[in-house]
Amino acid sequence: MNQMTVTKAFTLAESFPVDLDQTKTVDVDLHPGLRRLLQIGNLCNNAFMDEHSKWIGQPTDIALIEVLRGLGINDERPMFERISEFPFNSEQKFMHVRCAPLPGGLFAGHKVTAEHAIDPTNATLSQSGSAGTTYFKGAIEPVLERCTTFYRNEGTQLPMDVEAREKVTAQANEMANQGLRVLAMAYGNDLERLTFVGIVAMHDPPRPGVEESIRTLVGSGVKVIMITGDADATALSIARRLGFPINPGRSSCMSGAEIEAMTERQLQDAVGNISVFARTTPKHKMAIVSAFQAKGCIVAMTGDGVNDAPALKLADIGVSMGRSGTDVAKEAADMILVDDDFSTILGAVEEGKSIFYNIQNFLTFQLSTSVAALTLIAMATLFGLNNPLNAMQILWINILMDGPPAQSLGVEPVDDEVMKKPPRARDAAILTRLLIRRVLTSAMIIVAGTMFVYVHEMTDGSVTARDTTMTFTTFVFFDMFNALACRSEKKSIFSIGFTTNRMFNLSVMGSIIGQFLVIYMPFFQTVFQTEALSFTDLLGITLLTSSVFWAEEARKFFLARSLRQGGSGNSGGGLMGQKSLRDLGVGMSGRPNGFRRLETEERDAYEIV
């Protein structure tokens, strides 16, 4: 399961962290310092179980309750009255509650008994008077700043000197370098003179497929960025594990404090080389989004919390999580990712790129057919010939013949090579020079072949039903082979496969059957002024009209060979690598749900920009 779990705990009462892996908790020594640490995580907690036995709340809170269950410890919250609460704030990066004991009373509808307590004989934390005691939980830095003493197992409190702080910091850094999220715990009556108890480390495994999706996106030219409130070391460790392009040291990571110290121009110059932003706040997110937009990028941001809403609104494409997202985030977003799965983002990018190139293939087919038809009629008029196609035949070509094959090109399956193409520029034209060359080349072949048949058949100077039928059928067969050639801009049909687009095959088959009905059924012969053709006629037409297909196959062959010799280049669309995320199609992006970052109580988003 991809669920956040508490894996380690450290107190200054011990020399080494305690392993709290829930598969090994049977042998855990619950010394007093560890009990106090778990107690604070229990009391400073808002997770609860609903009527369907499903946990509701922040994953960090749920993990802190689950570790109690794994150790056979009951939830102590029913024994306390919560007097006040300072909720998580992404600027402050901590939360705290003030609680007072309720011996023999009720709390949250539960009867309080001794069995609820972690240690009924040791209730120092809950017997500080009616004013209650403050239980403090947060990132390591703000907690240490407020601690003047630390707790020892024997019940004493010693000064939080430099040596103690260095020891805690070293342990926190070691845990962070392992990709674990670190929370610190403290208690006291004065928020500026707290007693430090210890730290817990949490592991949040990514969902299957996240690493592969990240690598694929990066390989396709999409710049994927992780923005988190975690410490630098934690963020970098996770980023490396998930395939982000990370340079040695910290050159790929920027902290919120560094962002604060920069001007807008300096940030714009720096963001291009950064893959991880750590210890960030909502204000930093907005600054990052603005910096990329100022560089001409299309920014897709994802988020699920209230604090993500401003940046979601600012981004070109704001996407909220459907399951874990708050109502505020959903309202600010342009789209909602209903499954909260980062792999969906890969599918969205693939689909966006596929749609664009399918539209280009559709236009290539439609324009080449239209240009050929117009040129054919114009040439006949210019040279004083009778029109090679009558009105009904032209109507048949436009409505029935072009429609189904052309539309089926729009649903061509996603090509694996699509993801290797870099993103397009924001202002990239859909009618590229390559597309126009393809249109004109195909149109010339169609016109030349059709006019050849028309002139060849019209030997006596008069137009007969056979002449128009041969010309009409030639043009239609040219259309079918042209549609086959337009299924891909660069890949041969022998690489794509003849059966990969079922709708295309059905539409072409239906069009050919319809054409046979037109030239062989007496009723349609009368309507379209056609007559039956022999097998030899059809064979000759097929061989001639296939020329448009083989010409396009030859172009693709030489193009593929030149790319193999000289390396892959941009397609004819003016592609700009990481300068744009237009290929997100309609604008879908998402947060890698496997990347659940720890920001005390609230988790920020991971962004794609």
Coordinates of C-alpha atoms in Angstrom, one line a residue:
M1 CA 0.0 0.0 0.0
N2 CA 1.1 3.6 -0.7
Q3 CA 0.5 4.9 2.8
M4 CA 2.7 7.1 4.8
T5 CA 4.2 5.3 7.8
V6 CA 6.3 6.2 10.8
T7 CA 9.6 4.3 10.5
K8 CA 12.0 5.8 13.0
A9 CA 12.0 7.9 16.1
F10 CA 14.9 9.6 18.0
T11 CA 15.1 11.2 21.4
L12 CA 18.1 12.7 23.2
A13 CA 17.6 10.1 25.8
E14 CA 19.0 7.5 23.4
S15 CA 22.1 7.4 21.3
F16 CA 20.5 5.9 18.2
P17 CA 17.1 6.1 16.5
V18 CA 14.5 3.5 17.3
D19 CA 13.2 1.5 14.4
L20 CA 9.4 1.7 14.3
D21 CA 8.8 -0.2 11.1
Q22 CA 5.4 -1.7 11.7
T23 CA 6.6 -5.1 10.7
K24 CA 9.1 -5.1 13.5
T25 CA 7.4 -3.2 16.3
V26 CA 7.0 -6.3 18.5
D27 CA 10.5 -5.9 20.0
V28 CA 10.4 -2.1 20.4
D29 CA 11.5 -0.9 23.8
L30 CA 9.0 1.8 24.8
H31 CA 11.2 3.8 27.1
P32 CA 9.7 7.0 28.7
G33 CA 11.2 9.4 26.2
L34 CA 9.7 7.4 23.3
R35 CA 6.4 7.2 25.0
R36 CA 6.3 11.0 25.5
L37 CA 7.2 11.5 21.8
L38 CA 4.4 9.3 20.7
Q39 CA 2.0 11.0 23.2
I40 CA 2.6 14.4 21.7
G41 CA 2.1 13.0 18.2
N42 CA -1.1 11.5 19.5
L43 CA -2.5 14.6 21.2
C44 CA -1.4 17.1 18.5
N45 CA -3.4 15.2 15.9
N46 CA -6.7 15.7 14.1
A47 CA -7.2 12.4 12.3
F48 CA -10.3 10.4 13.1
M49 CA -12.0 7.3 11.8
D50 CA -15.4 7.6 10.2
E51 CA -18.4 5.3 10.5
H52 CA -17.0 3.1 7.7
S53 CA -13.7 2.5 9.6
K54 CA -11.9 4.8 7.2
W55 CA -9.3 7.3 8.4
I56 CA -10.0 10.9 7.7
G57 CA -7.3 13.5 8.0
Q58 CA -3.8 14.4 6.9
P59 CA -1.6 11.5 6.1
T60 CA 1.0 12.6 8.7
D61 CA -1.7 12.5 11.4
I62 CA -3.0 9.1 10.3
A63 CA 0.6 7.7 10.3
L64 CA 1.1 9.0 13.9
I65 CA -2.1 7.2 15.0
E66 CA -1.3 4.0 13.1
V67 CA 2.1 3.6 14.8
L68 CA 0.3 3.6 18.1
R69 CA -1.9 0.8 17.0
G70 CA 1.1 -1.1 15.8
L71 CA 2.7 -0.8 19.2
G72 CA -0.5 -1.8 21.0
I73 CA -1.1 1.7 22.4
N74 CA -4.5 3.2 22.7
D75 CA -5.5 6.7 21.5
E76 CA -5.1 9.0 24.5
R77 CA -7.1 11.9 23.1
P78 CA -10.4 10.9 24.9
M79 CA -8.6 11.7 28.2
F80 CA -8.0 15.3 27.3
E81 CA -10.0 18.4 26.6
R82 CA -8.6 20.5 23.8
I83 CA -8.6 24.1 25.0
S84 CA -7.2 25.7 21.8
E85 CA -5.4 24.9 18.6
F86 CA -3.1 26.8 16.3
P87 CA -3.5 25.0 13.0
F88 CA -0.8 24.3 10.5
N89 CA 0.5 27.3 8.6
S90 CA 2.7 26.8 5.6
E91 CA 4.6 30.0 6.5
Q92 CA 5.3 28.9 10.1
K93 CA 5.5 25.1 9.3
F94 CA 4.1 23.9 12.6
M95 CA 1.0 23.4 14.6
H96 CA 0.3 23.2 18.4
V97 CA -2.6 22.4 20.7
R98 CA -3.3 23.2 24.3
C99 CA -4.9 20.4 26.2
A100 CA -6.0 19.7 29.8
P101 CA -6.7 16.3 31.3
L102 CA -10.2 15.0 31.9
P103 CA -9.8 12.2 34.5
G104 CA -13.1 10.4 34.6
G105 CA -14.8 12.7 32.1
L106 CA -15.9 12.6 28.5
F107 CA -14.0 13.7 25.4
A108 CA -15.3 13.5 21.8
G109 CA -18.1 11.2 23.0
H110 CA -15.8 8.6 24.6
K111 CA -15.9 7.5 28.2
V112 CA -12.5 8.2 29.7
T113 CA -10.9 5.3 31.5
A114 CA -7.3 4.5 32.6
E115 CA -6.9 2.1 29.6
H116 CA -6.9 5.0 27.2
A117 CA -3.7 6.4 28.6
I118 CA -0.2 5.7 27.2
D119 CA 1.1 5.5 30.7
P120 CA -1.6 6.0 33.4
T121 CA 1.1 6.3 36.1
N122 CA 3.2 8.9 34.4
A123 CA 0.9 11.9 33.5
T124 CA 3.3 14.8 33.9
L125 CA 2.4 16.3 30.6
S126 CA -1.4 16.4 31.3
Q127 CA -1.3 17.6 34.9
S128 CA -0.1 21.1 34.6
G129 CA -3.3 22.7 35.8
S130 CA -6.5 23.8 34.2
A131 CA -4.6 26.1 31.8
G132 CA -3.4 22.9 30.1
T133 CA -0.1 22.2 28.4
T134 CA 0.9 23.1 24.9
Y135 CA 1.9 20.2 22.6
F136 CA 4.0 21.3 19.7
K137 CA 4.7 19.5 16.4
G138 CA 6.4 20.8 13.3
A139 CA 9.4 21.0 11.0
I140 CA 12.7 20.6 12.8
E141 CA 13.9 24.3 12.5
P142 CA 10.9 26.1 14.1
V143 CA 10.7 23.5 16.9
L144 CA 14.4 23.8 17.8
E145 CA 14.2 27.6 17.7
R146 CA 11.6 27.5 20.5
C147 CA 13.2 24.8 22.7
T148 CA 15.4 25.8 25.7
T149 CA 15.5 22.3 27.3
F150 CA 15.2 18.7 26.3
Y151 CA 13.5 15.7 28.1
R152 CA 15.5 12.9 29.6
N153 CA 14.1 9.4 30.4
E154 CA 14.5 9.8 34.2
G155 CA 12.1 12.8 34.1
T156 CA 14.7 15.5 34.2
Q157 CA 15.0 18.4 31.8
L158 CA 18.5 19.5 30.6
P159 CA 19.5 22.6 28.8
M160 CA 19.2 22.5 25.0
D161 CA 22.8 23.4 24.4
V162 CA 24.8 23.5 21.2
E163 CA 25.9 19.9 21.5
A164 CA 22.3 18.7 21.9
R165 CA 21.1 20.8 18.9
E166 CA 23.9 19.5 16.7
K167 CA 23.0 15.9 17.7
V168 CA 19.4 16.4 16.8
T169 CA 20.2 18.2 13.5
A170 CA 22.7 15.4 12.5
Q171 CA 20.0 12.7 13.1
A172 CA 17.4 14.8 11.2
N173 CA 19.8 15.2 8.3
E174 CA 20.6 11.5 8.2
M175 CA 16.9 10.7 8.0
A176 CA 16.3 13.3 5.4
N177 CA 19.1 12.0 3.2
Q178 CA 17.3 8.6 3.2
G179 CA 14.2 10.4 1.8
L180 CA 12.3 10.4 5.0
R181 CA 10.1 13.3 6.2
V182 CA 11.1 14.5 9.7
L183 CA 8.8 15.9 12.3
A184 CA 9.9 17.3 15.7
M185 CA 7.9 17.2 18.9
A186 CA 8.0 19.4 22.0
Y187 CA 5.8 20.5 24.9
G188 CA 5.6 23.2 27.5
N189 CA 3.6 26.2 28.8
D190 CA 5.6 29.0 27.1
L191 CA 5.8 28.8 23.3
E192 CA 9.3 30.4 23.4
R193 CA 10.6 28.1 26.1
L194 CA 9.6 24.6 25.1
T195 CA 11.0 21.2 26.1
F196 CA 12.3 19.2 23.2
V197 CA 11.3 15.5 23.2
G198 CA 12.4 14.0 19.9
I199 CA 11.8 13.5 16.2
V200 CA 10.0 11.0 14.1
A201 CA 10.8 10.0 10.5
M202 CA 8.1 9.0 8.0
H203 CA 8.3 7.1 4.8
D204 CA 5.9 7.8 2.0
P205 CA 6.4 5.3 -0.9
P206 CA 5.7 6.5 -4.4
R207 CA 3.0 4.8 -6.4
P208 CA 4.1 2.2 -8.9
G209 CA 4.9 3.7 -12.3
V210 CA 5.7 7.2 -11.0
E211 CA 9.4 6.9 -11.6
E212 CA 8.9 5.6 -15.1
S213 CA 6.4 8.4 -15.8
I214 CA 8.9 11.1 -14.6
R215 CA 11.7 9.7 -16.8
T216 CA 9.4 9.6 -19.8
L217 CA 8.2 13.1 -19.3
V218 CA 11.7 14.4 -18.8
G219 CA 12.8 12.5 -21.9
S220 CA 10.0 14.2 -23.9
G221 CA 11.2 17.7 -23.1
V222 CA 8.7 18.4 -20.4
K223 CA 10.4 20.1 -17.4
V224 CA 9.1 18.5 -14.3
I225 CA 9.7 20.4 -11.1
M226 CA 9.1 19.3 -7.5
I227 CA 8.0 22.1 -5.1
T228 CA 7.8 21.0 -1.5
G229 CA 8.0 22.2 2.1
D230 CA 10.4 19.4 3.0
A231 CA 14.0 20.0 3.9
D232 CA 16.5 20.2 1.1
A233 CA 18.0 16.8 1.8
T234 CA 14.7 15.0 1.9
A235 CA 13.5 16.7 -1.3
L236 CA 16.7 15.9 -3.2
S237 CA 16.7 12.3 -2.0
I238 CA 13.1 11.8 -3.2
A239 CA 13.9 13.6 -6.5
R240 CA 16.9 11.4 -7.2
R241 CA 14.9 8.2 -6.5
L242 CA 12.1 9.3 -8.8
G243 CA 14.3 10.1 -11.8
F244 CA 14.5 13.9 -11.7
P245 CA 17.6 15.3 -13.4
I246 CA 19.7 16.3 -10.4
N247 CA 23.2 17.8 -10.6
P248 CA 25.8 17.0 -8.0
G249 CA 25.5 18.8 -4.7
R250 CA 22.7 21.3 -4.2
S251 CA 22.9 23.1 -7.6
S252 CA 19.5 21.6 -8.6
C253 CA 17.8 22.6 -5.4
M254 CA 16.6 26.0 -4.3
S255 CA 15.1 26.8 -0.9
G256 CA 12.4 29.3 0.0
A257 CA 14.9 31.4 1.8
E258 CA 17.0 31.7 -1.3
I259 CA 13.9 32.7 -3.3
E260 CA 13.2 35.4 -0.8
A261 CA 16.7 36.8 -1.3
M262 CA 16.4 37.1 -5.0
T263 CA 15.0 39.7 -7.3
E264 CA 12.4 38.7 -9.9
R265 CA 15.0 38.9 -12.6
Q266 CA 17.5 36.8 -10.7
L267 CA 14.8 34.2 -10.0
Q268 CA 13.9 34.1 -13.7
D269 CA 17.5 33.5 -14.6
A270 CA 17.9 30.7 -12.0
V271 CA 14.7 28.6 -12.3
G272 CA 15.7 27.0 -15.6
N273 CA 18.4 24.9 -13.9
I274 CA 16.4 24.0 -10.8
S275 CA 14.5 20.7 -10.4
V276 CA 13.6 20.9 -6.7
F277 CA 12.3 23.8 -4.7
A278 CA 12.4 23.0 -0.9
R279 CA 11.0 24.7 2.2
T280 CA 8.6 26.7 0.1
T281 CA 5.4 28.6 1.0
P282 CA 2.4 29.7 -1.1
K283 CA 4.2 33.0 -1.8
H284 CA 7.2 31.1 -3.1
K285 CA 5.0 29.0 -5.4
M286 CA 3.5 32.0 -7.0
A287 CA 7.0 33.5 -7.5
I288 CA 8.1 30.3 -9.2
V289 CA 5.1 30.1 -11.5
S290 CA 5.6 33.8 -12.4
A291 CA 9.3 33.3 -13.1
F292 CA 8.6 30.5 -15.6
Q293 CA 5.8 32.4 -17.2
A294 CA 8.1 35.4 -17.7
K295 CA 10.5 33.1 -19.5
G296 CA 7.7 32.2 -22.0
C297 CA 6.8 28.8 -20.5
I298 CA 3.3 27.4 -20.3
V299 CA 3.0 26.4 -16.7
A300 CA 0.9 23.6 -15.4
M301 CA 0.6 23.5 -11.7
T302 CA -1.1 20.9 -9.5
G303 CA -2.2 21.1 -5.9
D304 CA -4.7 19.9 -3.4
G305 CA -4.6 22.3 -0.4
V306 CA -6.1 25.7 0.4
N307 CA -2.6 27.2 0.3
D308 CA -2.2 26.0 -3.3
A309 CA -5.2 28.0 -4.6
P310 CA -3.4 31.3 -5.4
A311 CA -0.7 29.5 -7.5
L312 CA -3.3 27.3 -9.2
K313 CA -5.2 30.4 -10.2
L314 CA -2.0 32.0 -11.5
A315 CA -0.7 29.1 -13.5
D316 CA -1.7 28.7 -17.2
I317 CA -3.2 25.3 -16.3
G318 CA -4.2 24.8 -12.8
V319 CA -5.2 21.2 -11.8
S320 CA -6.6 20.1 -8.5
M321 CA -6.8 16.6 -7.1
G322 CA -10.3 15.1 -7.3
R323 CA -10.0 12.8 -4.2
S324 CA -7.6 14.6 -1.9
G325 CA -8.2 18.2 -3.1
T326 CA -10.0 20.8 -1.0
D327 CA -13.0 22.6 -2.3
V328 CA -11.0 25.8 -2.5
A329 CA -8.3 24.2 -4.6
K330 CA -10.9 22.7 -6.9
E331 CA -12.6 26.1 -7.4
A332 CA -9.3 27.8 -8.3
A333 CA -8.2 25.1 -10.7
D334 CA -9.0 24.9 -14.4
M335 CA -9.3 21.1 -14.3
I336 CA -9.7 18.3 -11.7
L337 CA -7.7 15.1 -11.8
V338 CA -10.2 12.7 -10.6
D339 CA -7.9 9.7 -9.8
D340 CA -5.1 11.7 -8.1
D341 CA -2.6 9.5 -10.0
F342 CA 0.5 11.0 -11.5
S343 CA 0.6 8.5 -14.3
T344 CA -2.5 10.1 -15.6
I345 CA -0.3 13.1 -16.4
L346 CA 1.8 11.0 -18.7
G347 CA -1.3 9.9 -20.5
A348 CA -2.5 13.5 -20.7
V349 CA 0.8 14.6 -22.3
E350 CA 0.7 11.6 -24.7
E351 CA -2.9 12.3 -25.7
G352 CA -2.2 16.0 -26.1
K353 CA 0.7 15.4 -28.4
S354 CA -1.1 12.7 -30.2
I355 CA -4.2 14.9 -30.8
F356 CA -2.0 17.7 -32.3
Y357 CA -0.2 15.4 -34.7
N358 CA -3.4 13.6 -35.6
I359 CA -5.0 17.0 -36.5
Q360 CA -2.0 17.6 -38.7
N361 CA -2.4 14.3 -40.4
F362 CA -6.2 15.0 -40.8
L363 CA -5.4 18.3 -42.4
T364 CA -2.8 16.8 -44.7
F365 CA -5.4 14.3 -46.0
Q366 CA -8.3 16.8 -46.3
L367 CA -6.3 19.6 -47.9
S368 CA -4.6 17.3 -50.4
T369 CA -8.0 15.9 -51.4
S370 CA -9.6 19.3 -51.7
V371 CA -6.6 20.9 -53.5
A372 CA -6.6 17.9 -56.0
A373 CA -10.3 18.2 -56.6
L374 CA -10.2 22.0 -57.2
T375 CA -7.1 21.7 -59.4
L376 CA -8.7 18.9 -61.4
I377 CA -11.8 21.0 -62.2
A378 CA -9.8 24.1 -62.8
M379 CA -7.5 22.4 -65.3
A380 CA -10.4 20.9 -67.2
T381 CA -12.0 24.3 -67.4
L382 CA -8.7 26.0 -68.4
F383 CA -8.0 23.5 -71.2
G384 CA -11.6 23.5 -72.4
L385 CA -12.4 20.0 -71.4
N386 CA -15.6 18.7 -69.9
N387 CA -15.6 18.4 -66.2
P388 CA -14.2 14.9 -65.3
L389 CA -16.5 14.6 -62.3
N390 CA -20.2 15.4 -62.3
A391 CA -22.0 17.2 -59.4
M392 CA -23.2 14.0 -57.7
Q393 CA -19.8 12.4 -57.9
I394 CA -18.2 15.5 -56.3
L395 CA -20.8 15.4 -53.6
W396 CA -20.1 11.7 -53.0
I397 CA -16.4 12.4 -52.6
N398 CA -16.9 15.3 -50.2
I399 CA -19.6 13.9 -48.0
L400 CA -19.2 10.2 -47.9
M401 CA -15.6 9.5 -49.0
D402 CA -13.6 12.2 -47.2
G403 CA -15.7 12.1 -44.0
P404 CA -15.2 8.6 -42.4
P405 CA -11.5 8.1 -43.4
A406 CA -10.6 11.6 -42.4
Q407 CA -12.3 11.4 -39.1
S408 CA -10.7 8.0 -38.3
L409 CA -7.3 9.7 -38.7
G410 CA -8.2 11.8 -35.7
V411 CA -8.4 8.7 -33.5
E412 CA -5.1 7.2 -34.6
P413 CA -3.6 5.5 -31.5
V414 CA -0.8 7.2 -29.6
D415 CA 2.6 6.5 -31.3
D416 CA 5.4 5.7 -28.9
E417 CA 7.6 8.1 -30.8
V418 CA 5.3 11.0 -29.9
M419 CA 6.7 11.2 -26.4
K420 CA 10.3 11.6 -27.8
K421 CA 9.3 14.8 -29.6
P422 CA 10.1 18.0 -27.7
P423 CA 7.3 20.3 -26.7
R424 CA 6.1 22.8 -29.3
A425 CA 6.5 26.6 -29.1
R426 CA 3.6 28.6 -27.8
D427 CA 3.1 30.2 -31.2
A428 CA 3.9 27.1 -33.3
A429 CA 1.9 26.9 -36.5
I430 CA -0.2 23.9 -37.2
L431 CA 0.3 24.4 -40.9
T432 CA 4.0 23.8 -41.1
R433 CA 6.2 23.9 -44.2
L434 CA 6.5 20.1 -44.1
L435 CA 2.7 19.7 -43.9
I436 CA 2.2 22.1 -46.9
R437 CA 4.9 20.2 -48.9
R438 CA 3.1 16.9 -48.2
V439 CA -0.2 18.4 -49.2
L440 CA 1.1 19.8 -52.5
T441 CA 3.1 16.6 -53.3
S442 CA 0.1 14.3 -52.8
A443 CA -2.3 16.7 -54.6
M444 CA 0.0 16.8 -57.6
I445 CA 0.2 13.0 -57.8
I446 CA -3.6 12.7 -57.5
V447 CA -4.2 15.3 -60.1
A448 CA -1.6 13.9 -62.5
G449 CA -2.9 10.3 -62.2
T450 CA -6.6 11.3 -62.4
M451 CA -6.0 13.5 -65.5
F452 CA -4.0 10.8 -67.1
V453 CA -6.9 8.3 -66.8
Y454 CA -9.5 11.0 -67.9
V455 CA -7.5 11.9 -71.0
H456 CA -6.7 8.3 -71.8
E457 CA -10.3 7.2 -71.6
M458 CA -11.7 10.1 -73.6
T459 CA -10.2 8.9 -76.9
D460 CA -13.1 10.0 -79.1
G461 CA -13.4 13.5 -77.7
S462 CA -16.7 12.9 -76.0
V463 CA -17.3 12.1 -72.3
T464 CA -19.1 8.8 -71.7
A465 CA -20.3 7.1 -68.6
R466 CA -17.2 4.8 -68.7
D467 CA -14.9 7.9 -68.9
T468 CA -16.4 9.5 -65.8
T469 CA -16.6 6.2 -63.9
M470 CA -13.0 5.5 -64.5
T471 CA -12.0 9.0 -63.5
F472 CA -14.3 9.0 -60.5
T473 CA -13.1 5.6 -59.3
T474 CA -9.5 6.6 -59.8
F475 CA -9.9 9.8 -57.7
V476 CA -11.7 7.8 -54.9
F477 CA -8.9 5.1 -54.8
F478 CA -6.3 7.9 -54.7
D479 CA -8.2 9.2 -51.7
M480 CA -8.0 5.8 -49.9
F481 CA -4.3 5.3 -50.5
N482 CA -3.7 8.9 -49.6
A483 CA -5.5 8.4 -46.3
L484 CA -3.4 5.3 -45.6
A485 CA -0.2 7.4 -46.2
C486 CA -1.4 10.2 -43.9
R487 CA -1.7 8.0 -40.8
S488 CA 1.7 9.1 -39.7
E489 CA 4.0 12.1 -40.6
K490 CA 7.3 10.2 -40.3
K491 CA 6.7 6.5 -39.6
S492 CA 6.0 3.9 -42.3
I493 CA 2.7 2.1 -42.3
F494 CA 4.8 -1.1 -42.1
S495 CA 6.1 0.1 -38.7
I496 CA 2.7 1.3 -37.5
G497 CA 0.9 -1.8 -38.6
F498 CA -2.2 -2.0 -40.8
T499 CA -4.5 -3.2 -38.0
T500 CA -3.7 -0.7 -35.2
N501 CA -6.5 1.7 -36.1
R502 CA -9.7 -0.3 -36.3
M503 CA -11.9 2.7 -37.1
F504 CA -9.7 3.6 -40.0
N505 CA -9.9 0.1 -41.5
L506 CA -13.7 0.1 -41.1
S507 CA -14.1 3.5 -42.6
V508 CA -11.9 2.7 -45.6
M509 CA -13.6 -0.6 -46.1
G510 CA -17.0 1.0 -45.9
S511 CA -16.0 3.7 -48.4
I512 CA -14.7 1.1 -50.9
I513 CA -17.9 -1.0 -50.5
G514 CA -19.9 2.2 -51.1
Q515 CA -17.9 3.0 -54.2
F516 CA -18.6 -0.5 -55.5
L517 CA -22.3 -0.1 -54.9
V518 CA -22.2 3.2 -56.9
I519 CA -20.6 1.6 -60.0
Y520 CA -22.3 -1.8 -59.9
M521 CA -25.9 -1.3 -58.6
P522 CA -28.3 -0.2 -61.3
F523 CA -30.1 2.3 -59.1
F524 CA -26.9 4.1 -58.2
Q525 CA -25.6 3.9 -61.7
T526 CA -28.5 6.0 -62.8
V527 CA -28.0 8.5 -60.0
F528 CA -24.3 8.9 -60.4
Q529 CA -24.1 8.2 -64.2
T530 CA -21.7 5.4 -63.8
E531 CA -21.3 1.9 -65.3
A532 CA -19.7 -1.3 -64.2
L533 CA -15.9 -1.7 -64.5
S534 CA -14.0 -4.9 -65.2
F535 CA -11.5 -6.6 -62.9
T536 CA -8.7 -5.4 -65.2
D537 CA -10.0 -1.9 -64.9
L538 CA -10.0 -2.1 -61.1
L539 CA -6.5 -3.7 -61.1
G540 CA -5.1 -1.0 -63.3
I541 CA -6.7 1.8 -61.2
T542 CA -5.3 0.2 -58.0
L543 CA -1.8 0.0 -59.3
L544 CA -1.9 3.6 -60.5
T545 CA -3.5 5.1 -57.4
S546 CA -1.1 3.3 -55.0
S547 CA 1.6 5.6 -56.4
V548 CA 0.6 8.4 -53.9
F549 CA 1.1 5.9 -51.1
W550 CA 4.5 4.6 -52.3
A551 CA 5.7 8.2 -52.9
E552 CA 4.9 9.0 -49.3
E553 CA 6.6 5.8 -48.1
A554 CA 9.7 6.7 -50.0
R555 CA 9.8 10.2 -48.4
K556 CA 9.5 8.6 -44.9
F557 CA 12.2 6.1 -45.7
F558 CA 14.7 8.8 -46.7
L559 CA 13.7 10.9 -43.8
A560 CA 14.2 8.1 -41.4
R561 CA 17.6 7.4 -42.9
S562 CA 18.7 11.0 -42.6
L563 CA 17.6 11.1 -39.0
R564 CA 19.6 8.0 -38.2
Q565 CA 22.7 9.5 -39.8
G566 CA 22.4 13.0 -38.5
G567 CA 20.5 12.5 -35.2
S568 CA 16.9 13.3 -34.5
G569 CA 15.8 16.9 -35.1
N570 CA 12.7 18.9 -34.7
S571 CA 9.6 18.2 -36.7
G572 CA 8.5 21.0 -38.9
G573 CA 6.7 22.8 -36.2
G574 CA 9.3 25.1 -34.7
L575 CA 9.7 23.0 -31.6
M576 CA 11.4 24.7 -28.6
G577 CA 12.2 21.9 -26.1
Q578 CA 11.5 23.0 -22.6
K579 CA 10.1 26.3 -23.5
S580 CA 6.5 25.1 -23.6
L581 CA 4.1 22.6 -22.2
R582 CA 1.5 23.1 -24.9
D583 CA 1.6 19.3 -25.4
L584 CA -0.5 18.9 -22.3
G585 CA -3.3 19.1 -24.8
V586 CA -6.4 20.7 -23.1
G587 CA -4.3 21.6 -20.1
M588 CA -4.1 18.6 -17.9
S589 CA -1.3 18.3 -15.3
G590 CA -1.1 16.6 -12.0
R591 CA 0.7 16.0 -8.8
P592 CA 2.5 12.7 -8.5
N593 CA 0.3 11.2 -5.9
G594 CA 3.1 9.0 -4.9
F595 CA 5.1 12.1 -3.8
R596 CA 3.3 12.8 -0.6
R597 CA 5.5 15.5 1.0
L598 CA 5.5 16.1 4.7
E599 CA 4.9 19.7 5.7
T600 CA 3.9 19.1 9.3
E601 CA 0.1 18.9 8.9
E602 CA -0.5 20.1 5.4
R603 CA 1.2 18.9 2.2
D604 CA 1.9 21.2 -0.7
A605 CA 1.8 20.3 -4.4
Y606 CA 4.3 18.9 -6.8
E607 CA 4.3 20.9 -10.0
I608 CA 5.0 20.4 -13.7
V609 CA 6.2 23.5 -15.4

